[in-house]
Coordinates of C-alpha atoms and ligand atoms in Angstrom, one line a residue:
Chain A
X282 CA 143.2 -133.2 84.2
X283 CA 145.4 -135.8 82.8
X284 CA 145.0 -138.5 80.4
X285 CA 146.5 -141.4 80.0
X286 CA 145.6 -144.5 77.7
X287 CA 146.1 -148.3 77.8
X288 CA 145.9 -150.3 74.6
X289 CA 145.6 -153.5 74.4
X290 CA 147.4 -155.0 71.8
X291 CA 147.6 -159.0 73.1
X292 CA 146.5 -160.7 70.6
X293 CA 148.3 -163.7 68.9
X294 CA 146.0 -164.3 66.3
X295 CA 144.7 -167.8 66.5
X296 CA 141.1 -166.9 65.2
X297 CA 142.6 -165.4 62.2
X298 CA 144.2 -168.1 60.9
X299 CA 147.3 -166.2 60.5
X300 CA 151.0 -166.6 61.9
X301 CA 151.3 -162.6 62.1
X302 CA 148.9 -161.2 65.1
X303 CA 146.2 -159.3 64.2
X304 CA 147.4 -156.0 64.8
X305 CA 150.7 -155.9 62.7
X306 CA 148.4 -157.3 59.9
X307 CA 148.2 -154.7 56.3
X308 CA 145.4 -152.8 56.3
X309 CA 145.3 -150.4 53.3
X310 CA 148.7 -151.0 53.4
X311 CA 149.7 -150.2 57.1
X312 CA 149.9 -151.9 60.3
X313 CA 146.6 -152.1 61.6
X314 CA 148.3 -150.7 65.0
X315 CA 149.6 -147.7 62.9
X316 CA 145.7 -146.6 62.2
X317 CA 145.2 -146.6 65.8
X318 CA 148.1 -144.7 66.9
X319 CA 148.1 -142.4 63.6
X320 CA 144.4 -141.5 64.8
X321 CA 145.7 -141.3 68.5
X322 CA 148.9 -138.6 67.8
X323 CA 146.4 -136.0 67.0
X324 CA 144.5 -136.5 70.6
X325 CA 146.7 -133.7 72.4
X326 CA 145.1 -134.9 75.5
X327 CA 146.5 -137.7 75.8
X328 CA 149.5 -137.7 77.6
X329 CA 150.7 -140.8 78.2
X330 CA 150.0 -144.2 76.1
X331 CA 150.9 -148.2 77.5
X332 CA 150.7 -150.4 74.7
X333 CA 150.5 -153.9 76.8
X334 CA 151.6 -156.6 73.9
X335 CA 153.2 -160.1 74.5
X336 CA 156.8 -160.2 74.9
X337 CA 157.8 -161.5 71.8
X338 CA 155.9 -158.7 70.2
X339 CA 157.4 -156.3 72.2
X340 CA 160.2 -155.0 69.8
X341 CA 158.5 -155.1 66.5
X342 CA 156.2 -152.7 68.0
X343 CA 158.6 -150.4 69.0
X344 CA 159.9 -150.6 65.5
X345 CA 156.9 -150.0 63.9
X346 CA 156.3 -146.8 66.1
X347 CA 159.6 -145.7 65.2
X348 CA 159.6 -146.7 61.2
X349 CA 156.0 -144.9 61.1
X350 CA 157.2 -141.5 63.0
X351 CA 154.3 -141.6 65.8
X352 CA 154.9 -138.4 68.1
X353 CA 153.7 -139.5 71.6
X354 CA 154.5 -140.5 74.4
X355 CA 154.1 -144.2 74.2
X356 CA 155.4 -147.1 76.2
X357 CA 155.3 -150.9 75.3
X358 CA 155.2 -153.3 78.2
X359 CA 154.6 -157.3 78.7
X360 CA 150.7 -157.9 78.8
X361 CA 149.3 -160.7 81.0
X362 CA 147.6 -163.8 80.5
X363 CA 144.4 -162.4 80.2
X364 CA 142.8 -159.4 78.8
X365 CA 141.7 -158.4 82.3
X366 CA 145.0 -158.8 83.7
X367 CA 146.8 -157.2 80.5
X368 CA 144.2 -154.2 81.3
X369 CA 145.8 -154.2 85.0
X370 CA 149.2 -153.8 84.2
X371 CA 148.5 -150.9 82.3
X372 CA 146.6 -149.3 84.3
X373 CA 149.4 -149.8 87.0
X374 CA 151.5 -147.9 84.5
X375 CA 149.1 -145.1 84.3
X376 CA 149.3 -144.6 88.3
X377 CA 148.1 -140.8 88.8
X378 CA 146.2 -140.4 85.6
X379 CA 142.7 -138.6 86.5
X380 CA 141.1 -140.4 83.5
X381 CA 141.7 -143.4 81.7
X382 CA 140.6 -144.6 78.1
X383 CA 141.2 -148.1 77.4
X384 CA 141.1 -149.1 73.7
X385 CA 142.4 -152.2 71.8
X386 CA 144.9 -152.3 68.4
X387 CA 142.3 -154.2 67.0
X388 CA 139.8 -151.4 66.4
X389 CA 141.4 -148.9 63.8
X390 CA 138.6 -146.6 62.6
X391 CA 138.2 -144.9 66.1
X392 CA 138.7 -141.3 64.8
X393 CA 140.9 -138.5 66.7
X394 CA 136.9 -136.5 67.1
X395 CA 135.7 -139.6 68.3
X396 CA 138.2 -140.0 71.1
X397 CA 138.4 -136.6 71.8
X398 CA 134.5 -136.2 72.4
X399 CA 134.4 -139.4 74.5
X400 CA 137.8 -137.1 76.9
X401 CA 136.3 -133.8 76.7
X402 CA 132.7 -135.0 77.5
X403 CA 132.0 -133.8 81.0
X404 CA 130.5 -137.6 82.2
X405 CA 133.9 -139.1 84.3
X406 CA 132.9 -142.3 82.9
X407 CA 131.7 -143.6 79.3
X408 CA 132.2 -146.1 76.8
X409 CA 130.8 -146.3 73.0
X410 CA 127.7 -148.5 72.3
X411 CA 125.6 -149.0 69.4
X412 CA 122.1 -150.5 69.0
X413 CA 121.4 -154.6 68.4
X414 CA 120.2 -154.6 65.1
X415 CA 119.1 -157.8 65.6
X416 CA 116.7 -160.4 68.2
X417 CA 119.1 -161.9 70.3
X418 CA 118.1 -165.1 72.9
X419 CA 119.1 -166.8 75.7
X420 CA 120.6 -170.6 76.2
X421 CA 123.1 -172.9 74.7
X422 CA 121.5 -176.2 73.2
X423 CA 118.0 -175.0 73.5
X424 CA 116.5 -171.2 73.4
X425 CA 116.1 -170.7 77.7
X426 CA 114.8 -167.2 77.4
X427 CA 113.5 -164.2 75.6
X428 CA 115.5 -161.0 75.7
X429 CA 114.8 -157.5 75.1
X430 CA 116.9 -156.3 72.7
X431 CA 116.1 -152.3 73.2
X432 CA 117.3 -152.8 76.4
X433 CA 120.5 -154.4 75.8
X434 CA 123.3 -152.8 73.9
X435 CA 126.8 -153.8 71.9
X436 CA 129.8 -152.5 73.7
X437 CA 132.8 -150.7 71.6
X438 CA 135.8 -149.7 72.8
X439 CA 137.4 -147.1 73.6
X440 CA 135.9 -146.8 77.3
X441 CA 137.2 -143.8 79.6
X442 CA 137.3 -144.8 83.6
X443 CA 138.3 -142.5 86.6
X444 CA 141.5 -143.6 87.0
X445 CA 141.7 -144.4 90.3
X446 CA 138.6 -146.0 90.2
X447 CA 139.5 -148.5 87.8
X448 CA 143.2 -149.3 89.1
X449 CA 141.0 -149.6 92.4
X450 CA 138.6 -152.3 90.6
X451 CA 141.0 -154.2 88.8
X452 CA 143.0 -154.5 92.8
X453 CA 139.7 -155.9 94.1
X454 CA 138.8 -157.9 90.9
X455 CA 142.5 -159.3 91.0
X456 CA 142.3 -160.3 94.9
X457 CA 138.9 -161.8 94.7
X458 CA 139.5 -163.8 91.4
X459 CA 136.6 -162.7 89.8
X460 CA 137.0 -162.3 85.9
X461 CA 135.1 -160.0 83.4
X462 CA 135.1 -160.2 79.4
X463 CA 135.9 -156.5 79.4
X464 CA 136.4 -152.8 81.9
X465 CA 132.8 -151.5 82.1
X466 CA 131.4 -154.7 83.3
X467 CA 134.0 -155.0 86.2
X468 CA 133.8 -151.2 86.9
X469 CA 130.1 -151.3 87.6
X470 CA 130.5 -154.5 89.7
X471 CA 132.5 -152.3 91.8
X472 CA 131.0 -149.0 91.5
X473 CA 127.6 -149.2 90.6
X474 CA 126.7 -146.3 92.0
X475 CA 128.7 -144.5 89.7
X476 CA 127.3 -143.4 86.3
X477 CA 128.6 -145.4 83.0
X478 CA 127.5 -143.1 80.2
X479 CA 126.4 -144.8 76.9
X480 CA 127.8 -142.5 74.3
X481 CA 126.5 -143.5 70.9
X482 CA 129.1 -145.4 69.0
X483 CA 129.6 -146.1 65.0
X484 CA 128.9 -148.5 62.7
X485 CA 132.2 -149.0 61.1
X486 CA 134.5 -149.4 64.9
X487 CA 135.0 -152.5 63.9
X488 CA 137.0 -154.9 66.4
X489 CA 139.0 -156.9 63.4
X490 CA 138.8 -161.0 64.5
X491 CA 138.0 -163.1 61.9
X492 CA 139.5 -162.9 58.4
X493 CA 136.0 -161.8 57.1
X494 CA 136.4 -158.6 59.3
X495 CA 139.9 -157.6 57.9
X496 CA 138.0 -158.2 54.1
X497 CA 135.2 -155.7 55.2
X498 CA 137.8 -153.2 56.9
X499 CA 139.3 -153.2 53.9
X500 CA 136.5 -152.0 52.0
X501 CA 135.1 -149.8 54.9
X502 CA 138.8 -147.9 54.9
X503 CA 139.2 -147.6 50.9
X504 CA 135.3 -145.8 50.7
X505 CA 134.9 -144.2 53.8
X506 CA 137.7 -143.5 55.9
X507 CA 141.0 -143.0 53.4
X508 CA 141.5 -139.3 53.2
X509 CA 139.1 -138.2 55.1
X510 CA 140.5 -137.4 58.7
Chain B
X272 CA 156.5 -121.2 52.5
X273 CA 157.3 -124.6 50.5
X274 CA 160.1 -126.7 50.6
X275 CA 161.0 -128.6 47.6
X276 CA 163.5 -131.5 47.1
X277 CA 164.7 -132.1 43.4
X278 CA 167.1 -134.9 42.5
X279 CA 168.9 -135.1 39.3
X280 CA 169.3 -131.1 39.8
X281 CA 172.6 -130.8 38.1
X282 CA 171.2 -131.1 34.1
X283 CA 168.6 -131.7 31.9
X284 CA 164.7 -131.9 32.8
X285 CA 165.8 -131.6 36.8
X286 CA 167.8 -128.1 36.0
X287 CA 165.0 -126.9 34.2
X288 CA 162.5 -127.8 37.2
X289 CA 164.6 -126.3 39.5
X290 CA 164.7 -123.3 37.4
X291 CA 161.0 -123.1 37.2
X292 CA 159.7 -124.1 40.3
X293 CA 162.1 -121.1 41.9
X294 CA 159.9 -118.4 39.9
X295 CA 157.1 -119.6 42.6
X296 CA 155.6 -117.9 45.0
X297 CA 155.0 -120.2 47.1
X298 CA 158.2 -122.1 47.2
X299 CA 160.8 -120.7 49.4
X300 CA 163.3 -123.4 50.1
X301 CA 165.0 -125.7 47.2
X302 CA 167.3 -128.6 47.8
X303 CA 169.5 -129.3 45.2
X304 CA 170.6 -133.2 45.0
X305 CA 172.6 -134.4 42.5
X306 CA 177.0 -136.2 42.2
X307 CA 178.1 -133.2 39.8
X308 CA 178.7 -130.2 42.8
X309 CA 179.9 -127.7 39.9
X310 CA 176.8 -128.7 37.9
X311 CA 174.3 -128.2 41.0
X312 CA 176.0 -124.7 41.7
X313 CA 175.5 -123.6 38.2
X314 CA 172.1 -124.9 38.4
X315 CA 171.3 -122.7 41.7
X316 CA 173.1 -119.5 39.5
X317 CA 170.2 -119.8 37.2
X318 CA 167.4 -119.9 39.6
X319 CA 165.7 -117.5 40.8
X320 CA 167.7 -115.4 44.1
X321 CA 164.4 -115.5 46.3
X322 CA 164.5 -119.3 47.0
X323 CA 166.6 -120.2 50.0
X324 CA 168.9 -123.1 47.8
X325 CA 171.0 -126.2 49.6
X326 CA 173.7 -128.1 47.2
X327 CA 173.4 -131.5 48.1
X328 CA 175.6 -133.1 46.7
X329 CA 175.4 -137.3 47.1
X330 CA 175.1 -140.4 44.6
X331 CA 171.8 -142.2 45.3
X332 CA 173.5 -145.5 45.2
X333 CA 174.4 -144.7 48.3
X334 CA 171.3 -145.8 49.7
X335 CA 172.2 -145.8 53.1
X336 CA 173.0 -142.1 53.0
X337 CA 169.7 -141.1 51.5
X338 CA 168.3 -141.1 54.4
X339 CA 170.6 -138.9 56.1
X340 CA 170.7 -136.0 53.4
X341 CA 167.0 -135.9 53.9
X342 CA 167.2 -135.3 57.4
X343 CA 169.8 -132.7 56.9
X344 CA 167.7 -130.9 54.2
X345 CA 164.4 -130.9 57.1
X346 CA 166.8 -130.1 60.1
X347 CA 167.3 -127.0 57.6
X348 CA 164.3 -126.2 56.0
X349 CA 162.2 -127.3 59.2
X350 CA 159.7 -128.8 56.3
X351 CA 159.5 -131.4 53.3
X352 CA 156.5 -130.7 51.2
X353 CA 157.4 -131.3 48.0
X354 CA 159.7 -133.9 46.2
X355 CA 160.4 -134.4 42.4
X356 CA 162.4 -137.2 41.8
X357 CA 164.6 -136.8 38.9
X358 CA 167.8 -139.0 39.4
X359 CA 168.0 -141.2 35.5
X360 CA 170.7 -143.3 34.7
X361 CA 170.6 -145.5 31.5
X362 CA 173.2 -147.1 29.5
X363 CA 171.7 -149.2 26.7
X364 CA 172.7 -152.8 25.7
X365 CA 171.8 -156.1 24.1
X366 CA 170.4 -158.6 26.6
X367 CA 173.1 -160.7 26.1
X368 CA 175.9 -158.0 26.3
X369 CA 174.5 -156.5 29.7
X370 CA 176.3 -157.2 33.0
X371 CA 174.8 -157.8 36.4
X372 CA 176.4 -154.5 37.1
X373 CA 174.5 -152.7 34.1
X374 CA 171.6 -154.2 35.8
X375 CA 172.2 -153.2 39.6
X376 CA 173.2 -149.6 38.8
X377 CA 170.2 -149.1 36.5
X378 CA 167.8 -150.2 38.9
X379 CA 169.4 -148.6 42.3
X380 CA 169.4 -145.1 40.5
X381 CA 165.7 -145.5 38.4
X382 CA 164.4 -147.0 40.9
X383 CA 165.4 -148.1 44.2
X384 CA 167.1 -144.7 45.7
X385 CA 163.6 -143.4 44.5
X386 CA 161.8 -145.1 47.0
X387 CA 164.3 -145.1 49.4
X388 CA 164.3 -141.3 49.3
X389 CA 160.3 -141.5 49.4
X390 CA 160.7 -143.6 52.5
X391 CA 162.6 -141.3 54.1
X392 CA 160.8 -137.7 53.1
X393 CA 157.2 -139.8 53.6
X394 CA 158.2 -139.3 57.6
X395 CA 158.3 -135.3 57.2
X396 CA 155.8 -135.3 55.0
X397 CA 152.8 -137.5 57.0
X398 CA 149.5 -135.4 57.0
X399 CA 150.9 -132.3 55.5
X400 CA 149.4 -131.9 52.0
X401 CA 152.3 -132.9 50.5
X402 CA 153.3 -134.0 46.7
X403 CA 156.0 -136.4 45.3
X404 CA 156.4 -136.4 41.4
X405 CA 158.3 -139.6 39.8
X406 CA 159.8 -139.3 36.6
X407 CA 159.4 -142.6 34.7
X408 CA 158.9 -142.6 31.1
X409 CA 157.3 -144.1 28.3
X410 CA 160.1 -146.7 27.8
X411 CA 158.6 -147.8 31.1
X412 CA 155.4 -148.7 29.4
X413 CA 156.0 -149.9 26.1
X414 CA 158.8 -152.5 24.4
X415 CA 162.7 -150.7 24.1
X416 CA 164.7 -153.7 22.9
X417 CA 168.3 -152.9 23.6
X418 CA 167.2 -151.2 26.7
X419 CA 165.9 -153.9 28.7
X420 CA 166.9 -152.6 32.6
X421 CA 166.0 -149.0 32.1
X422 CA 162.9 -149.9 30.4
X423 CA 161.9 -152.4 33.5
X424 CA 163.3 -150.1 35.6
X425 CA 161.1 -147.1 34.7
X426 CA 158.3 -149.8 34.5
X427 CA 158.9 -150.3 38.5
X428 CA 158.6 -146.5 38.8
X429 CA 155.4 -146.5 37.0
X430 CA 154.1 -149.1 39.1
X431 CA 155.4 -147.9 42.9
X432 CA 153.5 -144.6 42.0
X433 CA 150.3 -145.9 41.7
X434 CA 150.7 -148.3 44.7
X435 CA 151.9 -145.3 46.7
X436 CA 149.6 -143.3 45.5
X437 CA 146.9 -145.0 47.3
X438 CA 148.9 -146.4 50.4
X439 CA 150.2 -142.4 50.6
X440 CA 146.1 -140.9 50.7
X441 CA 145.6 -141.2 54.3
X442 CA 148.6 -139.0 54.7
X443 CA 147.2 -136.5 52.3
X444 CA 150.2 -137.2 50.2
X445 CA 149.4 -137.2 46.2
X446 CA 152.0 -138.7 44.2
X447 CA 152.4 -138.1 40.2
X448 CA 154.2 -140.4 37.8
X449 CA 155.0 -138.3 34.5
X450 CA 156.4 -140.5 31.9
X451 CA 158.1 -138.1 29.0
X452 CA 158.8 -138.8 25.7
X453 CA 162.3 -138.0 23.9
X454 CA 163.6 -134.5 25.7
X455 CA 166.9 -132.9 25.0
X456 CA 169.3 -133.7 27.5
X457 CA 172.5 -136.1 28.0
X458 CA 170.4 -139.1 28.8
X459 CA 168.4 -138.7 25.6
X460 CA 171.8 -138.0 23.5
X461 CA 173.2 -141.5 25.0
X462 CA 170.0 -143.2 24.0
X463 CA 169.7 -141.6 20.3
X464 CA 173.3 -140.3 19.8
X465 CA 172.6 -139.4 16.5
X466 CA 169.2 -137.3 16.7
X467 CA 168.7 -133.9 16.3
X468 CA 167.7 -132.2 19.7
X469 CA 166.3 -128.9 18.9
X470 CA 163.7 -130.9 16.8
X471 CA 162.5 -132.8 20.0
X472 CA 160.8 -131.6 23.4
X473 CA 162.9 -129.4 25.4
X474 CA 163.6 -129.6 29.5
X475 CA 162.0 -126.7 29.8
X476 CA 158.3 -127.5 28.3
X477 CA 158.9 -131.2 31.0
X478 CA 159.4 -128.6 33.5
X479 CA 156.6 -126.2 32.9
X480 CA 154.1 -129.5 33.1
X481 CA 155.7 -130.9 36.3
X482 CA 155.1 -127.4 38.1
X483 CA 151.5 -127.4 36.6
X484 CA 150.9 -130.8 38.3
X485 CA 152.3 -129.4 41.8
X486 CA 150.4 -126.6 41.8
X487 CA 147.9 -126.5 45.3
X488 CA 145.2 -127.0 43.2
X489 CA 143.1 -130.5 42.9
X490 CA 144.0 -131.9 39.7
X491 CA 142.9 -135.3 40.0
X492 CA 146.0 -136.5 38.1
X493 CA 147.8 -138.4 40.7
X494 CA 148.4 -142.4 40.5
X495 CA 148.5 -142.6 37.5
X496 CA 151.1 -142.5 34.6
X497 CA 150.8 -139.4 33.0
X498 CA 152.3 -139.3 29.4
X499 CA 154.0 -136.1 28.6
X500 CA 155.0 -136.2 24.8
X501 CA 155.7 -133.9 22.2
X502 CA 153.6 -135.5 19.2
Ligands
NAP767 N1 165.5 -137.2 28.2 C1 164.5 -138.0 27.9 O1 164.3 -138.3 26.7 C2 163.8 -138.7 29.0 C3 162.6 -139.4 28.6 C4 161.9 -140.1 29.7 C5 162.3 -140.0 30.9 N2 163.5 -139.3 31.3 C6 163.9 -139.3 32.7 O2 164.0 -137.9 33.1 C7 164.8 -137.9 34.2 C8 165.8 -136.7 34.0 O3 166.7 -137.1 33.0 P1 167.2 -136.2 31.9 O4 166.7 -136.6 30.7 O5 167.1 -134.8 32.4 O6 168.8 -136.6 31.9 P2 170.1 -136.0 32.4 O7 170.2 -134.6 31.9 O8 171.2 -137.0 32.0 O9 169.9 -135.9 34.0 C9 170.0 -137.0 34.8 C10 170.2 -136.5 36.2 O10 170.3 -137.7 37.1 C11 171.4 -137.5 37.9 N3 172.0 -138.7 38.3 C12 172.4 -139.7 37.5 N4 173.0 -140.7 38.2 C13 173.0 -140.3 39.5 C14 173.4 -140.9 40.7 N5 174.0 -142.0 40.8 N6 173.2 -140.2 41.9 C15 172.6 -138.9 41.8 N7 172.2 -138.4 40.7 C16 172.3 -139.1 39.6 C17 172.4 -136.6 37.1 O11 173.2 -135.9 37.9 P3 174.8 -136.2 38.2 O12 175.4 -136.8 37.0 O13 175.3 -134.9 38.6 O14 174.8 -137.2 39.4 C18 171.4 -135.7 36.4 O15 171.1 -134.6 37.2 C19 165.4 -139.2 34.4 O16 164.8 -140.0 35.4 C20 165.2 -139.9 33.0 O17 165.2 -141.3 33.1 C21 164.2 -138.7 30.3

């Protein structure tokens, strides 16, 4: 079966209140990008990785990949407008992959067991969720409604997809105009027939936004992730 | 088996590292870098036959080149896994009698080529249990007046080890920062022309510590400066 991978790395970094994007920012002293791929090389099953990235962008990232030494097979293409449509040119670059995990350069404790149980599990299609740890409501201005919080759950990247499927879903979601925040939600408005598994996710994938996040990640990666892999 | 780079191979404490970490068993592969090709080959004559050993021989103010040996020594050796980097250079002066070129050359040997050459082994050495030693020294952490640019110089040592140190963990690297006292060699005569050398510490006893710090064994020693000083 073959494997491939987009990652989206589109980001310009408006909400971090920084000039460099989010994913060439330090963290413990490396690219934030770098902790991705790093954890990525060891993933033998992957075969094939698309690193969608604005233009501009384009060429430091290369650099990076060479400066850093990462041993895969990676190609860096233009990204869209949106994160659904940056999702869809990479998947049109993974055309004939059986399976494909989509991930973001944001997220850089996503360990090499991590992705490699969410591949190897036999379920075509999953994506990493955790728990709401806390009461969550409806409405804008004013509370409109109560929800159940065991019910619902917080969506992580990575997310793995039959690959056909998904190139199939983001076709049909591109034709019809129809937008989605992120790839499970428009794969089961397509398919949903076809089972999304929920594997159980981590605490510490944290998707770096907000300056607060990279202050945390910090202290996540200096006590529990340095040395460890 | 291991492969170990040395620089500053051709004399002093870097001879008598080479020498030592040859009698290993499990180091096969040396590389010898050093200017002084006649002094490297000497060195290699008194090491021991059962290492595979590569003269080297380059200036490290090349900078540019540094990166290139290293490749050569890894297209060789097919490994980098250790690196002890030896390279000194000091030539002591009054503040005011220094040049820009004292300065420059002081620092780009000390200090610069060393983490060029990190920089460039780092990319071999990325998840491989691999060790780089630094020589500073204590001049690097206490007041030398007359020796203003090796003193900062060794202090920049002191510090990129314990930076790398902890920018290097994720990679499994561990890098040591030894900072010896006065040792008989050329450097040392230059610095204290006048001084007696068999009453001081000898190359050999820096060596014996340095191979004692790269043995596979968790030491808990790296990042930080350790002080190696006959007292
Ligand atoms: N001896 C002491 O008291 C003492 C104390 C503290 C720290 N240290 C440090 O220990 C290290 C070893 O020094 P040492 O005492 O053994 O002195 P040494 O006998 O003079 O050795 C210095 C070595 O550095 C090499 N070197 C100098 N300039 C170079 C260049 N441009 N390119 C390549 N190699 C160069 C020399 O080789 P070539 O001339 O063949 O190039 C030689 O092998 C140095 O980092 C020194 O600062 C020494």
């Amino acid at each position: 079966m073959s494997v491939g991978m987009v990652i989206l790395a589109g980001g310009v970094g408006k909400r971090m209140h920084q000039k460099t994007p989010k994913q060439f920012l330090l963290l413990g002293g490396k690219p934030i990008i770098i902790h991705v791929l790093e954890n990525i090389e060891k993933v033998d099953e992957i075969e094939k990785v698309v690193i969608c990235s604005p233009k501009e962008h384009i060429e430091q990232m290369k650099q990076l990949i060479f400066n850093h030494n990462i041993q895969k097979n990676i190609i860096c293409v233009e990204g869209g407008k949106t994160r659904q449509e940056s999702t869809y040119i990479g998947v049109k670059n993974l055309k004939g992959c059986d399976s494909i995990i989509v991930h973001e350069a944001v997220r850089p404790f996503v360990s090499d067991k991590e992705f490699k149980s969410m591949i190897n599990s036999k379920e075509e299609n999953a994506i990493y969720g955790i728990d709401i740890p806390f009461t969550v409501l409806e409405g804008s201005e004013y509370i409109e409604k109560n929800l159940e919080r065991n019910k619902l759950i917080n969506v992580q990247l990575p997310q793995k997809f039959n690959g056909e499927k998904l190139l199939l879903a983001h076709e049909k979601a591109d034709k019809e105009g129809k937008h989605f925040t992120e790839d499970a939600s428009l794969f089961y408005h397509y398919y949903p027939d076809d089972k999304i598994k929920i594997m159980e996710g981590s605490l510490y994938n944290i998707k770096i936004t907000t300056p607060v996040d990279l202050i945390s990640c910090e202290q996540i990666y200096k006590e529990y992730i340095v040395g460890r892999k | 088996m291991k492969t170990l780079i040395i620089t500053g191979a051709s004399q002093g404490i870097g001879r008598a590292t080479a020498v030592e970490m040859s009698n290993r068993e499990d180091i096969g592969n040396i590389a010898l870098v050093a200017r002084n090709e006649k002094n490297l080959e000497e060195t290699k004559a008194l090491m021991n036959p059962k290492c595979n050993v590569m003269v080297v021989p380059h200036d490290m103010t090349d900078l540019e080149g540094i990166e290139k040996i290293v490749d050569k020594i890894y297209k060789e050796f097919k490994s980098i896994d250790l690196l002890i980097n030896g390279a000194g250079f000091v030539n002591p002066t009054a503040l005011l009698d220094t040049t820009i070129e004292n300065f420059t050359q002081t620092f780009t040997v000390n200090t610069v080529s060393m983490l060029v050459m990190i920089k460039a082994c780092v990319r071999y050495m990325k998840g491989k249990d691999a060790k780089i030693l630094n020589i500073a020294s204590t001049a690097g952490s206490t007041s030398r007046p007359g020796w203003v640019a090796y003193a900062s110089a060794k202090a920049g040592v002191i510090s990129l080890s314990k930076t790398l140190a902890d920018e290097l963990r994720d990679y499994k690297i561990k890098v040591y920062c030894i900072s010896p006292g006065r040792c008989a060699t050329e450097l040392r005569r230059i610095l204290a022309p006048e001084e007696d050398p068999t009453t001081i510490m000898q190359p050999e006893d820096v060596a014996k510590i340095i191979s004692n710090l790269l043995e596979e064994e968790e030491n808990c020693l790296d990042g930080q400066d350790i002080i190696v000083r006959q007292k």
